């Protein structure tokens, strides 16, 4: 099982959009996928067309003894969703020691879900929920929208991820991709060049273009493959899935540095 967290402390960069459309892209290749909403705002469910209230979900896994599988809802062929649940915000306020950051890891170890890809949609924060995701996954998938403020945030995030990797003593793959790319905008290109300069081994080849259709399909509760299967956005999410599958099987450039 491959586990990944879609993470960036900034809101509006495309984390939830990625969890939904990358998740469906992977499921469409025949992989079993589970997407988990770790954001107390709970936007993942409506983006997948579930507009009714879903009072329980991963909150019961983190605050109780439930398993992810017990709260999984089948949403698409080969794609399950674990909603946030009403209590998820409480996790940020838990008191106690370092164990608070390892609740998710422990839950997965207790009962690993029977899927090929487990994807966590993280909140736009750097709190305990995100920490739980980072202790639980193999890979951090970092969408970056093109502006220079996001570069400062990215540098800080990459620092945090390095420290978490050292703490947990297990490699944490870091994969950055441009999530709202506008090719004709010079700033977008400059941000790409800066990322290449500072994190050359971590920038994915695939980028996701800014496209109104991605906002539209989210509002309709459909994935891009259902809403506009022949759009450029659909092709881009297919390519993102393809790149992750390929590198997951053949290794990432930066793995060499883990060995060294
Ligand atoms: N590539 C894109 N092009 C156009 N709109 C996008 C794109 N990615 C995300 N959006 C829209 O921007 C808003 C924020 O995206 P979202 O995925 O919810 O970000 P986050 O989860 O990081 O806060 C949503 O309305 C979403 O539909
Ligand atoms: Mg979100």
PDB file of C-alpha atoms and ligand atoms in Angstrom:
ATOM      1  CA  UNK A   1       0.000   0.000   0.000  1.00  0.00           C
ATOM      2  CA  UNK A   2       1.197   3.488  -0.930  1.00  0.00           C
ATOM      3  CA  UNK A   3       0.243   6.188   1.547  1.00  0.00           C
ATOM      4  CA  UNK A   4       0.327   9.895   0.782  1.00  0.00           C
ATOM      5  CA  UNK A   5      -0.721  13.179   2.328  1.00  0.00           C
ATOM      6  CA  UNK A   6      -1.710  16.134   0.177  1.00  0.00           C
ATOM      7  CA  UNK A   7      -0.243  18.911   2.234  1.00  0.00           C
ATOM      8  CA  UNK A   8       0.346  22.665   2.191  1.00  0.00           C
ATOM      9  CA  UNK A   9      -0.372  25.009   5.097  1.00  0.00           C
ATOM     10  CA  UNK A  10      -1.783  27.484   2.605  1.00  0.00           C
ATOM     11  CA  UNK A  11      -5.473  27.255   1.708  1.00  0.00           C
ATOM     12  CA  UNK A  12      -6.804  27.384  -1.830  1.00  0.00           C
ATOM     13  CA  UNK A  13      -3.766  25.816  -3.495  1.00  0.00           C
ATOM     14  CA  UNK A  14      -5.650  22.753  -4.737  1.00  0.00           C
ATOM     15  CA  UNK A  15      -5.177  20.111  -2.043  1.00  0.00           C
ATOM     16  CA  UNK A  16      -8.776  18.913  -2.011  1.00  0.00           C
ATOM     17  CA  UNK A  17      -9.028  19.180  -5.801  1.00  0.00           C
ATOM     18  CA  UNK A  18      -5.962  16.941  -5.983  1.00  0.00           C
ATOM     19  CA  UNK A  19      -7.228  14.374  -3.482  1.00  0.00           C
ATOM     20  CA  UNK A  20     -10.461  14.014  -5.457  1.00  0.00           C
ATOM     21  CA  UNK A  21      -9.113  13.964  -9.008  1.00  0.00           C
ATOM     22  CA  UNK A  22      -5.828  12.181  -8.402  1.00  0.00           C
ATOM     23  CA  UNK A  23      -7.762   9.630  -6.334  1.00  0.00           C
ATOM     24  CA  UNK A  24     -10.190   9.000  -9.162  1.00  0.00           C
ATOM     25  CA  UNK A  25      -7.400   8.936 -11.745  1.00  0.00           C
ATOM     26  CA  UNK A  26      -5.650   6.191  -9.753  1.00  0.00           C
ATOM     27  CA  UNK A  27      -8.900   4.240  -9.310  1.00  0.00           C
ATOM     28  CA  UNK A  28      -9.476   4.423 -13.067  1.00  0.00           C
ATOM     29  CA  UNK A  29      -6.188   2.605 -13.635  1.00  0.00           C
ATOM     30  CA  UNK A  30      -7.570  -0.325 -11.629  1.00  0.00           C
ATOM     31  CA  UNK A  31      -5.925   0.531  -8.308  1.00  0.00           C
ATOM     32  CA  UNK A  32      -7.995   0.432  -5.127  1.00  0.00           C
ATOM     33  CA  UNK A  33      -8.063   3.887  -3.579  1.00  0.00           C
ATOM     34  CA  UNK A  34      -9.181   5.293  -0.233  1.00  0.00           C
ATOM     35  CA  UNK A  35      -9.305   9.070   0.235  1.00  0.00           C
ATOM     36  CA  UNK A  36      -9.537  10.368   3.788  1.00  0.00           C
ATOM     37  CA  UNK A  37     -10.700  13.855   4.748  1.00  0.00           C
ATOM     38  CA  UNK A  38      -8.390  15.183   7.461  1.00  0.00           C
ATOM     39  CA  UNK A  39      -9.763  18.723   7.168  1.00  0.00           C
ATOM     40  CA  UNK A  40     -12.450  19.568   9.768  1.00  0.00           C
ATOM     41  CA  UNK A  41     -14.056  21.768   7.094  1.00  0.00           C
ATOM     42  CA  UNK A  42     -15.037  18.500   5.407  1.00  0.00           C
ATOM     43  CA  UNK A  43     -14.959  19.613   1.774  1.00  0.00           C
ATOM     44  CA  UNK A  44     -13.912  16.280   0.368  1.00  0.00           C
ATOM     45  CA  UNK A  45     -17.379  14.705   0.665  1.00  0.00           C
ATOM     46  CA  UNK A  46     -19.311  17.358  -1.288  1.00  0.00           C
ATOM     47  CA  UNK A  47     -16.566  17.417  -3.934  1.00  0.00           C
ATOM     48  CA  UNK A  48     -17.346  13.724  -4.448  1.00  0.00           C
ATOM     49  CA  UNK A  49     -21.083  14.358  -4.568  1.00  0.00           C
ATOM     50  CA  UNK A  50     -21.983  13.494  -0.965  1.00  0.00           C
ATOM     51  CA  UNK A  51     -23.918  16.536   0.156  1.00  0.00           C
ATOM     52  CA  UNK A  52     -25.730  15.010   3.141  1.00  0.00           C
ATOM     53  CA  UNK A  53     -24.245  15.409   6.630  1.00  0.00           C
ATOM     54  CA  UNK A  54     -21.775  12.663   7.498  1.00  0.00           C
ATOM     55  CA  UNK A  55     -21.392  13.012  11.275  1.00  0.00           C
ATOM     56  CA  UNK A  56     -18.767  10.282  11.735  1.00  0.00           C
ATOM     57  CA  UNK A  57     -15.557   9.429   9.982  1.00  0.00           C
ATOM     58  CA  UNK A  58     -11.834   9.661  10.612  1.00  0.00           C
ATOM     59  CA  UNK A  59     -12.601  11.569  13.830  1.00  0.00           C
ATOM     60  CA  UNK A  60     -13.748   8.249  15.343  1.00  0.00           C
ATOM     61  CA  UNK A  61     -10.513   6.628  14.187  1.00  0.00           C
ATOM     62  CA  UNK A  62      -8.347   9.311  15.810  1.00  0.00           C
ATOM     63  CA  UNK A  63     -10.404   9.882  18.968  1.00  0.00           C
ATOM     64  CA  UNK A  64     -11.536   6.275  19.425  1.00  0.00           C
ATOM     65  CA  UNK A  65     -10.573   2.800  18.381  1.00  0.00           C
ATOM     66  CA  UNK A  66     -12.447   2.592  15.090  1.00  0.00           C
ATOM     67  CA  UNK A  67     -10.697   1.519  11.899  1.00  0.00           C
ATOM     68  CA  UNK A  68     -10.604   3.479   8.631  1.00  0.00           C
ATOM     69  CA  UNK A  69     -12.433   0.621   6.927  1.00  0.00           C
ATOM     70  CA  UNK A  70     -15.384   0.925   9.318  1.00  0.00           C
ATOM     71  CA  UNK A  71     -15.998   4.476   8.119  1.00  0.00           C
ATOM     72  CA  UNK A  72     -15.269   3.984   4.439  1.00  0.00           C
ATOM     73  CA  UNK A  73     -18.058   4.868   2.031  1.00  0.00           C
ATOM     74  CA  UNK A  74     -17.910   3.570  -1.515  1.00  0.00           C
ATOM     75  CA  UNK A  75     -18.081   6.594  -3.831  1.00  0.00           C
ATOM     76  CA  UNK A  76     -16.815   5.382  -7.202  1.00  0.00           C
ATOM     77  CA  UNK A  77     -15.661   2.070  -8.623  1.00  0.00           C
ATOM     78  CA  UNK A  78     -12.540   1.148  -6.611  1.00  0.00           C
ATOM     79  CA  UNK A  79     -12.657   4.455  -4.710  1.00  0.00           C
ATOM     80  CA  UNK A  80     -13.727   4.809  -1.083  1.00  0.00           C
ATOM     81  CA  UNK A  81     -14.073   7.924   1.045  1.00  0.00           C
ATOM     82  CA  UNK A  82     -13.611   8.329   4.775  1.00  0.00           C
ATOM     83  CA  UNK A  83     -15.309  11.608   5.741  1.00  0.00           C
ATOM     84  CA  UNK A  84     -13.998  14.031   8.338  1.00  0.00           C
ATOM     85  CA  UNK A  85     -16.741  13.615  10.937  1.00  0.00           C
ATOM     86  CA  UNK A  86     -18.030  16.243  13.347  1.00  0.00           C
ATOM     87  CA  UNK A  87     -15.373  15.667  16.007  1.00  0.00           C
ATOM     88  CA  UNK A  88     -12.280  16.101  13.856  1.00  0.00           C
ATOM     89  CA  UNK A  89     -11.590  19.637  15.097  1.00  0.00           C
ATOM     90  CA  UNK A  90     -11.179  18.245  18.624  1.00  0.00           C
ATOM     91  CA  UNK A  91      -8.028  16.426  17.579  1.00  0.00           C
ATOM     92  CA  UNK A  92      -6.217  19.772  17.248  1.00  0.00           C
ATOM     93  CA  UNK A  93      -6.995  20.473  20.909  1.00  0.00           C
ATOM     94  CA  UNK A  94      -5.911  17.121  22.359  1.00  0.00           C
ATOM     95  CA  UNK A  95      -3.646  17.404  25.377  1.00  0.00           C
ATOM     96  CA  UNK A  96      -0.777  15.037  26.063  1.00  0.00           C
ATOM     97  CA  UNK A  97       2.623  13.953  24.825  1.00  0.00           C
ATOM     98  CA  UNK A  98       4.090  13.018  21.464  1.00  0.00           C
ATOM     99  CA  UNK A  99       1.652  10.106  21.172  1.00  0.00           C
ATOM    100  CA  UNK A 100      -0.965  12.612  20.009  1.00  0.00           C
ATOM    101  CA  UNK A 101       0.881  12.891  16.709  1.00  0.00           C
ATOM    102  CA  UNK A 102       0.959   9.150  16.123  1.00  0.00           C
ATOM    103  CA  UNK A 103      -2.740   8.277  16.456  1.00  0.00           C
ATOM    104  CA  UNK A 104      -3.218   7.838  12.718  1.00  0.00           C
ATOM    105  CA  UNK A 105      -0.067   5.749  12.310  1.00  0.00           C
ATOM    106  CA  UNK A 106      -1.251   3.497  15.123  1.00  0.00           C
ATOM    107  CA  UNK A 107      -4.724   3.161  13.592  1.00  0.00           C
ATOM    108  CA  UNK A 108      -3.247   2.110  10.232  1.00  0.00           C
ATOM    109  CA  UNK A 109      -0.904  -0.371  11.896  1.00  0.00           C
ATOM    110  CA  UNK A 110      -3.821  -1.786  13.918  1.00  0.00           C
ATOM    111  CA  UNK A 111      -5.880  -2.451  10.799  1.00  0.00           C
ATOM    112  CA  UNK A 112      -4.365  -1.426   7.443  1.00  0.00           C
ATOM    113  CA  UNK A 113      -7.104  -0.705   4.902  1.00  0.00           C
ATOM    114  CA  UNK A 114      -7.173  -3.126   1.999  1.00  0.00           C
ATOM    115  CA  UNK A 115      -6.307  -0.646  -0.754  1.00  0.00           C
ATOM    116  CA  UNK A 116      -3.395   0.210  -3.045  1.00  0.00           C
ATOM    117  CA  UNK A 117      -3.429   3.961  -2.410  1.00  0.00           C
ATOM    118  CA  UNK A 118      -4.387   5.669   0.822  1.00  0.00           C
ATOM    119  CA  UNK A 119      -4.599   9.444   0.338  1.00  0.00           C
ATOM    120  CA  UNK A 120      -5.102  12.028   3.083  1.00  0.00           C
ATOM    121  CA  UNK A 121      -6.478  15.470   2.274  1.00  0.00           C
ATOM    122  CA  UNK A 122      -4.895  17.752   4.882  1.00  0.00           C
ATOM    123  CA  UNK A 123      -6.235  20.997   6.374  1.00  0.00           C
ATOM    124  CA  UNK A 124      -4.475  24.293   5.618  1.00  0.00           C
ATOM    125  CA  UNK A 125      -2.597  24.379   8.921  1.00  0.00           C
ATOM    126  CA  UNK A 126       0.456  22.966  10.593  1.00  0.00           C
ATOM    127  CA  UNK A 127      -1.300  21.498  13.621  1.00  0.00           C
ATOM    128  CA  UNK A 128      -1.793  18.091  15.115  1.00  0.00           C
ATOM    129  CA  UNK A 129      -3.930  16.740  12.255  1.00  0.00           C
ATOM    130  CA  UNK A 130      -1.176  17.433   9.757  1.00  0.00           C
ATOM    131  CA  UNK A 131       1.404  15.994  12.137  1.00  0.00           C
ATOM    132  CA  UNK A 132      -0.674  12.802  12.329  1.00  0.00           C
ATOM    133  CA  UNK A 133      -0.717  12.619   8.533  1.00  0.00           C
ATOM    134  CA  UNK A 134       3.044  13.134   8.321  1.00  0.00           C
ATOM    135  CA  UNK A 135       3.795  10.376  10.793  1.00  0.00           C
ATOM    136  CA  UNK A 136       1.478   8.025   8.926  1.00  0.00           C
ATOM    137  CA  UNK A 137       2.436   8.348   5.256  1.00  0.00           C
ATOM    138  CA  UNK A 138       5.307   7.420   2.925  1.00  0.00           C
ATOM    139  CA  UNK A 139       4.929  10.472   0.772  1.00  0.00           C
ATOM    140  CA  UNK A 140       3.996  14.133   1.074  1.00  0.00           C
ATOM    141  CA  UNK A 141       2.410  15.493  -2.090  1.00  0.00           C
ATOM    142  CA  UNK A 142       2.751  19.268  -2.092  1.00  0.00           C
ATOM    143  CA  UNK A 143       0.679  21.401  -4.452  1.00  0.00           C
ATOM    144  CA  UNK A 144       2.150  24.854  -4.993  1.00  0.00           C
ATOM    145  CA  UNK A 145       0.186  27.666  -6.602  1.00  0.00           C
ATOM    146  CA  UNK A 146       2.382  30.094  -8.447  1.00  0.00           C
ATOM    147  CA  UNK A 147       3.281  33.158  -6.419  1.00  0.00           C
ATOM    148  CA  UNK A 148       6.362  34.207  -4.501  1.00  0.00           C
ATOM    149  CA  UNK A 149       4.661  34.143  -1.111  1.00  0.00           C
ATOM    150  CA  UNK A 150       4.033  30.446  -1.656  1.00  0.00           C
ATOM    151  CA  UNK A 151       7.807  29.952  -2.073  1.00  0.00           C
ATOM    152  CA  UNK A 152       8.504  31.224   1.444  1.00  0.00           C
ATOM    153  CA  UNK A 153       5.828  28.862   2.733  1.00  0.00           C
ATOM    154  CA  UNK A 154       7.306  26.014   0.699  1.00  0.00           C
ATOM    155  CA  UNK A 155      10.778  26.502   2.133  1.00  0.00           C
ATOM    156  CA  UNK A 156       9.327  26.378   5.645  1.00  0.00           C
ATOM    157  CA  UNK A 157       7.254  23.298   4.833  1.00  0.00           C
ATOM    158  CA  UNK A 158      10.229  21.449   3.344  1.00  0.00           C
ATOM    159  CA  UNK A 159      12.160  22.230   6.527  1.00  0.00           C
ATOM    160  CA  UNK A 160       9.349  20.812   8.656  1.00  0.00           C
ATOM    161  CA  UNK A 161       9.167  17.681   6.503  1.00  0.00           C
ATOM    162  CA  UNK A 162      12.899  17.133   6.880  1.00  0.00           C
ATOM    163  CA  UNK A 163      12.596  17.360  10.658  1.00  0.00           C
ATOM    164  CA  UNK A 164       9.633  14.968  10.733  1.00  0.00           C
ATOM    165  CA  UNK A 165      11.587  12.504   8.606  1.00  0.00           C
ATOM    166  CA  UNK A 166      14.461  12.609  11.087  1.00  0.00           C
ATOM    167  CA  UNK A 167      12.084  12.209  14.038  1.00  0.00           C
ATOM    168  CA  UNK A 168      10.230   9.237  12.659  1.00  0.00           C
ATOM    169  CA  UNK A 169      13.401   7.584  11.296  1.00  0.00           C
ATOM    170  CA  UNK A 170      11.717   6.451   8.101  1.00  0.00           C
ATOM    171  CA  UNK A 171      12.018   8.094   4.665  1.00  0.00           C
ATOM    172  CA  UNK A 172       9.338  10.640   3.823  1.00  0.00           C
ATOM    173  CA  UNK A 173       9.163  11.220   0.096  1.00  0.00           C
ATOM    174  CA  UNK A 174       8.563  14.859  -0.787  1.00  0.00           C
ATOM    175  CA  UNK A 175       6.913  15.533  -4.136  1.00  0.00           C
ATOM    176  CA  UNK A 176       6.134  19.106  -5.120  1.00  0.00           C
ATOM    177  CA  UNK A 177       3.965  19.929  -8.103  1.00  0.00           C
ATOM    178  CA  UNK A 178       2.598  23.151  -9.581  1.00  0.00           C
ATOM    179  CA  UNK A 179      -1.118  23.073  -8.943  1.00  0.00           C
ATOM    180  CA  UNK A 180      -2.606  26.194 -10.517  1.00  0.00           C
ATOM    181  CA  UNK A 181      -0.129  26.775 -13.274  1.00  0.00           C
ATOM    182  CA  UNK A 182      -0.621  29.484 -15.905  1.00  0.00           C
ATOM    183  CA  UNK A 183       1.954  28.889 -18.627  1.00  0.00           C
ATOM    184  CA  UNK A 184       1.610  32.337 -20.163  1.00  0.00           C
ATOM    185  CA  UNK A 185       2.161  34.083 -16.818  1.00  0.00           C
ATOM    186  CA  UNK A 186       5.799  34.953 -16.252  1.00  0.00           C
ATOM    187  CA  UNK A 187       5.402  34.672 -12.492  1.00  0.00           C
ATOM    188  CA  UNK A 188       4.246  31.049 -12.825  1.00  0.00           C
ATOM    189  CA  UNK A 189       7.348  30.220 -14.855  1.00  0.00           C
ATOM    190  CA  UNK A 190       9.618  32.034 -12.399  1.00  0.00           C
ATOM    191  CA  UNK A 191       8.159  30.136  -9.454  1.00  0.00           C
ATOM    192  CA  UNK A 192       8.811  26.898 -11.319  1.00  0.00           C
ATOM    193  CA  UNK A 193      12.427  27.909 -11.913  1.00  0.00           C
ATOM    194  CA  UNK A 194      12.924  28.837  -8.253  1.00  0.00           C
ATOM    195  CA  UNK A 195      11.578  25.481  -7.101  1.00  0.00           C
ATOM    196  CA  UNK A 196      13.879  23.712  -9.559  1.00  0.00           C
ATOM    197  CA  UNK A 197      16.787  25.739  -8.219  1.00  0.00           C
ATOM    198  CA  UNK A 198      16.112  24.977  -4.536  1.00  0.00           C
ATOM    199  CA  UNK A 199      14.473  21.531  -4.641  1.00  0.00           C
ATOM    200  CA  UNK A 200      15.539  20.015  -7.973  1.00  0.00           C
ATOM    201  CA  UNK A 201      14.983  16.422  -6.873  1.00  0.00           C
ATOM    202  CA  UNK A 202      11.517  17.072  -5.551  1.00  0.00           C
ATOM    203  CA  UNK A 203       9.644  18.823  -8.355  1.00  0.00           C
ATOM    204  CA  UNK A 204       7.333  16.556 -10.320  1.00  0.00           C
ATOM    205  CA  UNK A 205       7.266  16.872 -14.086  1.00  0.00           C
ATOM    206  CA  UNK A 206       3.503  17.008 -14.241  1.00  0.00           C
ATOM    207  CA  UNK A 207       1.760  20.257 -13.417  1.00  0.00           C
ATOM    208  CA  UNK A 208      -1.920  21.092 -13.135  1.00  0.00           C
ATOM    209  CA  UNK A 209      -3.050  24.167 -15.037  1.00  0.00           C
ATOM    210  CA  UNK A 210      -5.397  26.788 -13.699  1.00  0.00           C
ATOM    211  CA  UNK A 211      -8.746  25.889 -15.263  1.00  0.00           C
ATOM    212  CA  UNK A 212     -12.257  27.036 -14.399  1.00  0.00           C
ATOM    213  CA  UNK A 213     -13.583  23.575 -15.187  1.00  0.00           C
ATOM    214  CA  UNK A 214     -11.877  22.213 -12.051  1.00  0.00           C
ATOM    215  CA  UNK A 215     -13.845  24.608  -9.857  1.00  0.00           C
ATOM    216  CA  UNK A 216     -17.042  23.832 -11.752  1.00  0.00           C
ATOM    217  CA  UNK A 217     -16.824  20.076 -11.357  1.00  0.00           C
ATOM    218  CA  UNK A 218     -16.140  20.420  -7.617  1.00  0.00           C
ATOM    219  CA  UNK A 219     -19.334  22.464  -7.251  1.00  0.00           C
ATOM    220  CA  UNK A 220     -21.235  19.763  -9.107  1.00  0.00           C
ATOM    221  CA  UNK A 221     -19.850  17.022  -6.843  1.00  0.00           C
ATOM    222  CA  UNK A 222     -18.200  15.266  -9.756  1.00  0.00           C
ATOM    223  CA  UNK A 223     -14.624  14.476 -10.616  1.00  0.00           C
ATOM    224  CA  UNK A 224     -13.047  15.927 -13.740  1.00  0.00           C
ATOM    225  CA  UNK A 225     -13.328  12.497 -15.400  1.00  0.00           C
ATOM    226  CA  UNK A 226     -17.100  12.552 -14.979  1.00  0.00           C
ATOM    227  CA  UNK A 227     -17.567  16.217 -15.713  1.00  0.00           C
ATOM    228  CA  UNK A 228     -15.253  16.807 -18.666  1.00  0.00           C
ATOM    229  CA  UNK A 229     -13.359  13.629 -19.470  1.00  0.00           C
ATOM    230  CA  UNK A 230     -11.664  15.037 -22.546  1.00  0.00           C
ATOM    231  CA  UNK A 231     -10.434  18.264 -20.947  1.00  0.00           C
ATOM    232  CA  UNK A 232      -6.812  19.195 -20.526  1.00  0.00           C
ATOM    233  CA  UNK A 233      -7.353  19.044 -16.738  1.00  0.00           C
ATOM    234  CA  UNK A 234      -8.436  15.404 -16.977  1.00  0.00           C
ATOM    235  CA  UNK A 235      -5.321  14.615 -19.003  1.00  0.00           C
ATOM    236  CA  UNK A 236      -3.156  16.407 -16.455  1.00  0.00           C
ATOM    237  CA  UNK A 237      -4.559  14.453 -13.492  1.00  0.00           C
ATOM    238  CA  UNK A 238      -4.118  11.242 -15.475  1.00  0.00           C
ATOM    239  CA  UNK A 239      -0.493  12.249 -16.061  1.00  0.00           C
ATOM    240  CA  UNK A 240      -0.001  13.066 -12.373  1.00  0.00           C
ATOM    241  CA  UNK A 241      -1.308   9.613 -11.454  1.00  0.00           C
ATOM    242  CA  UNK A 242       0.931   8.055 -14.100  1.00  0.00           C
ATOM    243  CA  UNK A 243       4.021   9.841 -12.820  1.00  0.00           C
ATOM    244  CA  UNK A 244       3.293   8.821  -9.213  1.00  0.00           C
ATOM    245  CA  UNK A 245       2.694   5.209 -10.210  1.00  0.00           C
ATOM    246  CA  UNK A 246       5.856   5.102 -12.291  1.00  0.00           C
ATOM    247  CA  UNK A 247       8.085   6.727  -9.680  1.00  0.00           C
ATOM    248  CA  UNK A 248       6.464   4.674  -6.917  1.00  0.00           C
ATOM    249  CA  UNK A 249       7.544   1.556  -8.795  1.00  0.00           C
ATOM    250  CA  UNK A 250      10.911   2.723 -10.134  1.00  0.00           C
ATOM    251  CA  UNK A 251      12.083   5.013  -7.357  1.00  0.00           C
ATOM    252  CA  UNK A 252      12.542   8.731  -6.896  1.00  0.00           C
ATOM    253  CA  UNK A 253      15.696  10.628  -7.731  1.00  0.00           C
ATOM    254  CA  UNK A 254      16.167  11.767  -4.156  1.00  0.00           C
ATOM    255  CA  UNK A 255      16.179   8.217  -2.804  1.00  0.00           C
ATOM    256  CA  UNK A 256      19.849   8.097  -3.628  1.00  0.00           C
ATOM    257  CA  UNK A 257      20.431  10.805  -1.027  1.00  0.00           C
ATOM    258  CA  UNK A 258      18.630   8.782   1.654  1.00  0.00           C
ATOM    259  CA  UNK A 259      21.121   6.006   1.118  1.00  0.00           C
ATOM    260  CA  UNK A 260      24.134   8.309   1.196  1.00  0.00           C
TER     261      UNK A 260
HETATM  262  N1  LIG B   1      -6.094  24.200 -11.062  1.00  0.00           N
HETATM  263  C1  LIG B   1      -7.183  24.893 -10.669  1.00  0.00           C
HETATM  264  N2  LIG B   1      -7.787  25.762 -11.525  1.00  0.00           N
HETATM  265  C2  LIG B   1      -8.878  26.461 -11.141  1.00  0.00           C
HETATM  266  N3  LIG B   1      -9.451  26.377  -9.931  1.00  0.00           N
HETATM  267  C3  LIG B   1      -8.896  25.529  -9.041  1.00  0.00           C
HETATM  268  C4  LIG B   1      -7.739  24.757  -9.344  1.00  0.00           C
HETATM  269  N4  LIG B   1      -7.422  24.014  -8.252  1.00  0.00           N
HETATM  270  C5  LIG B   1      -8.327  24.325  -7.314  1.00  0.00           C
HETATM  271  N5  LIG B   1      -9.220  25.234  -7.772  1.00  0.00           N
HETATM  272  C6  LIG B   1     -10.348  25.855  -7.045  1.00  0.00           C
HETATM  273  O1  LIG B   1      -9.801  26.689  -6.034  1.00  0.00           O
HETATM  274  C7  LIG B   1     -10.514  26.544  -4.824  1.00  0.00           C
HETATM  275  C8  LIG B   1      -9.572  25.987  -3.750  1.00  0.00           C
HETATM  276  O2  LIG B   1      -9.150  24.697  -4.141  1.00  0.00           O
HETATM  277  P1  LIG B   1      -9.017  23.512  -3.084  1.00  0.00           P
HETATM  278  O3  LIG B   1      -8.679  22.285  -3.825  1.00  0.00           O
HETATM  279  O4  LIG B   1     -10.235  23.470  -2.214  1.00  0.00           O
HETATM  280  O5  LIG B   1      -7.766  24.034  -2.251  1.00  0.00           O
HETATM  281  P2  LIG B   1      -7.268  23.620  -0.782  1.00  0.00           P
HETATM  282  O6  LIG B   1      -7.830  22.270  -0.489  1.00  0.00           O
HETATM  283  O7  LIG B   1      -5.776  23.636  -0.895  1.00  0.00           O
HETATM  284  O8  LIG B   1      -7.761  24.678   0.149  1.00  0.00           O
HETATM  285  C9  LIG B   1     -11.682  25.622  -5.120  1.00  0.00           C
HETATM  286  O9  LIG B   1     -12.800  26.393  -5.445  1.00  0.00           O
HETATM  287  C10 LIG B   1     -11.204  24.834  -6.322  1.00  0.00           C
HETATM  288  O10 LIG B   1     -12.278  24.385  -7.124  1.00  0.00           O
HETATM  289 MG1  LIG B   2      -8.950  21.554   1.114  1.00  0.00          MG
END
